[in-house]
């Protein structure tokens, strides 16, 4: 009986680990790709561009591309349908949180000047 309980517990642990891994993979798959973004209240030169999310060895990576000018993303994460990252724009730290809804995203970028609305759609 004791042996059955131990093997049953081990089976449950493995099952939960697999479920967590599948949820993590699908969340990453949902965000990986190129997103066309718009931030109408940002300075003109930063108001439109692309957010490009890729999957590295063990983590998500990315960059923002504005007409060929690229800025590296830091601390790229996706949790509960929210993509978060930070980047430096002309030496200023900017933190971004975007909620993903299918092929669209919306959220805010936090700057020293305040919060900026950001929206976007998956690039085709």
C-alpha positions as a Markdown table, in Angstrom:
| # | Residue | x | y | z |
|---|---|---|---|---|
| 1 | Unk | 0.0 | 0.0 | 0.0 |
| 2 | Unk | 2.8 | 2.4 | 0.9 |
| 3 | Unk | 4.6 | 1.6 | -2.3 |
| 4 | Unk | 1.4 | 2.4 | -4.3 |
| 5 | Unk | 1.0 | 5.8 | -2.5 |
| 6 | Unk | 4.6 | 6.7 | -3.3 |
| 7 | Unk | 4.4 | 5.8 | -7.0 |
| 8 | Unk | 1.0 | 7.6 | -7.2 |
| 9 | Unk | 2.5 | 10.7 | -5.7 |
| 10 | Unk | 5.4 | 10.6 | -8.1 |
| 11 | Unk | 3.0 | 10.2 | -11.0 |
| 12 | Unk | 1.1 | 13.3 | -9.9 |
| 13 | Unk | 4.3 | 15.3 | -9.6 |
| 14 | Unk | 5.3 | 14.3 | -13.1 |
| 15 | Unk | 1.8 | 15.1 | -14.5 |
| 16 | Unk | 1.8 | 18.6 | -12.9 |
| 17 | Unk | 5.3 | 19.2 | -14.3 |
| 18 | Unk | 4.2 | 18.3 | -17.8 |
| 19 | Unk | 1.1 | 20.5 | -17.5 |
| 20 | Unk | 3.3 | 23.4 | -16.5 |
| 21 | Unk | 5.7 | 22.8 | -19.3 |
| 22 | Unk | 2.9 | 22.6 | -21.9 |
| 23 | Unk | 1.4 | 25.9 | -20.5 |
| 24 | Unk | 4.8 | 27.6 | -20.7 |
| 25 | Unk | 5.5 | 26.4 | -24.2 |
| 26 | Unk | 2.1 | 27.5 | -25.5 |
| 27 | Unk | 2.4 | 30.9 | -23.9 |
| 28 | Unk | 5.8 | 31.4 | -25.5 |
| 29 | Unk | 4.5 | 30.2 | -28.9 |
| 30 | Unk | 1.6 | 32.7 | -28.6 |
| 31 | Unk | 4.0 | 35.7 | -28.3 |
| 32 | Unk | 6.9 | 34.7 | -30.6 |
| 33 | Unk | 6.9 | 36.6 | -33.8 |
| 34 | Unk | 6.7 | 40.1 | -35.2 |
| 35 | Unk | 4.2 | 42.7 | -33.9 |
| 36 | Unk | 3.4 | 46.0 | -35.5 |
| 37 | Unk | 2.9 | 48.5 | -32.7 |
| 38 | Unk | 1.6 | 52.0 | -32.3 |
| 39 | Unk | 2.1 | 54.4 | -29.4 |
| 40 | Unk | 0.4 | 57.6 | -30.6 |
| 41 | Unk | 1.4 | 59.8 | -27.6 |
| 42 | Unk | 5.1 | 58.8 | -27.9 |
| 43 | Unk | 7.5 | 61.1 | -29.7 |
| 44 | Unk | 6.9 | 60.9 | -33.4 |
| 45 | Unk | 10.0 | 58.9 | -34.2 |
| 46 | Unk | 9.1 | 56.2 | -31.7 |
| 47 | Unk | 5.3 | 56.1 | -32.3 |
| 48 | Unk | 5.3 | 53.2 | -34.8 |
| 49 | Unk | 7.5 | 50.2 | -35.3 |
| 50 | Unk | 7.8 | 46.5 | -34.8 |
| 51 | Unk | 8.3 | 44.4 | -31.7 |
| 52 | Unk | 10.1 | 41.2 | -32.6 |
| 53 | Unk | 10.1 | 38.4 | -30.1 |
| 54 | Unk | 12.2 | 35.3 | -30.6 |
| 55 | Unk | 12.9 | 32.2 | -28.5 |
| 56 | Unk | 16.5 | 31.8 | -27.3 |
| 57 | Unk | 17.9 | 28.7 | -25.8 |
| 58 | Unk | 16.1 | 28.9 | -22.4 |
| 59 | Unk | 14.3 | 32.3 | -22.6 |
| 60 | Unk | 12.5 | 34.8 | -24.7 |
| 61 | Unk | 14.5 | 37.5 | -26.5 |
| 62 | Unk | 13.5 | 40.4 | -28.6 |
| 63 | Unk | 14.1 | 43.8 | -30.1 |
| 64 | Unk | 12.1 | 46.9 | -31.3 |
| 65 | Unk | 12.7 | 47.9 | -34.9 |
| 66 | Unk | 11.9 | 51.4 | -36.0 |
| 67 | Unk | 12.8 | 51.8 | -39.7 |
| 68 | Unk | 16.0 | 49.8 | -39.3 |
| 69 | Unk | 17.0 | 51.3 | -35.9 |
| 70 | Unk | 17.0 | 48.4 | -33.4 |
| 71 | Unk | 16.8 | 48.5 | -29.6 |
| 72 | Unk | 17.4 | 45.3 | -27.6 |
| 73 | Unk | 14.7 | 44.1 | -25.2 |
| 74 | Unk | 15.6 | 43.1 | -21.7 |
| 75 | Unk | 13.9 | 40.7 | -19.3 |
| 76 | Unk | 11.4 | 39.4 | -21.9 |
| 77 | Unk | 8.7 | 37.4 | -20.1 |
| 78 | Unk | 5.2 | 36.2 | -20.7 |
| 79 | Unk | 3.0 | 35.3 | -17.8 |
| 80 | Unk | -0.8 | 34.9 | -17.7 |
| 81 | Unk | -1.1 | 36.4 | -21.2 |
| 82 | Unk | 0.9 | 39.5 | -20.4 |
| 83 | Unk | 4.2 | 40.2 | -22.3 |
| 84 | Unk | 6.6 | 42.3 | -20.3 |
| 85 | Unk | 10.0 | 43.7 | -21.1 |
| 86 | Unk | 12.2 | 46.7 | -20.7 |
| 87 | Unk | 14.5 | 48.6 | -23.0 |
| 88 | Unk | 16.6 | 51.7 | -23.1 |
| 89 | Unk | 15.5 | 54.5 | -25.4 |
| 90 | Unk | 18.1 | 57.2 | -25.8 |
| 91 | Unk | 19.5 | 56.2 | -22.4 |
| 92 | Unk | 16.1 | 56.3 | -20.7 |
| 93 | Unk | 14.8 | 53.1 | -19.0 |
| 94 | Unk | 11.3 | 52.2 | -20.4 |
| 95 | Unk | 9.2 | 49.3 | -18.9 |
| 96 | Unk | 6.5 | 47.8 | -21.0 |
| 97 | Unk | 3.5 | 45.5 | -20.2 |
| 98 | Unk | 1.3 | 44.3 | -23.0 |
| 99 | Unk | -1.8 | 42.0 | -22.8 |
| 100 | Unk | -2.0 | 39.6 | -25.7 |
| 101 | Unk | -5.4 | 38.8 | -27.1 |
| 102 | Unk | -5.0 | 36.4 | -30.0 |
| 103 | Unk | -3.3 | 38.5 | -32.8 |
| 104 | Unk | -3.5 | 41.8 | -31.0 |
| 105 | Unk | -1.9 | 43.4 | -28.0 |
| 106 | Unk | -2.5 | 46.4 | -25.8 |
| 107 | Unk | -0.9 | 47.9 | -22.7 |
| 108 | Unk | 1.3 | 50.6 | -21.4 |
| 109 | Unk | 4.9 | 51.7 | -21.5 |
| 110 | Unk | 6.2 | 53.4 | -18.4 |
| 111 | Unk | 8.6 | 56.3 | -19.0 |
| 112 | Unk | 10.0 | 59.1 | -16.9 |
| 113 | Unk | 7.3 | 61.3 | -18.6 |
| 114 | Unk | 4.5 | 59.0 | -17.6 |
| 115 | Unk | 2.5 | 56.2 | -19.1 |
| 116 | Unk | 2.0 | 55.7 | -22.8 |
| 117 | Unk | -0.7 | 53.6 | -24.4 |
| 118 | Unk | 0.6 | 50.9 | -26.8 |
| 119 | Unk | -1.5 | 48.8 | -29.2 |
| 120 | Unk | -0.5 | 46.4 | -31.9 |
| 121 | Unk | -1.3 | 43.5 | -34.2 |
| 122 | Unk | 0.7 | 40.5 | -35.3 |
| 123 | Unk | 2.5 | 41.3 | -38.5 |
| 124 | Unk | 1.4 | 39.3 | -41.6 |
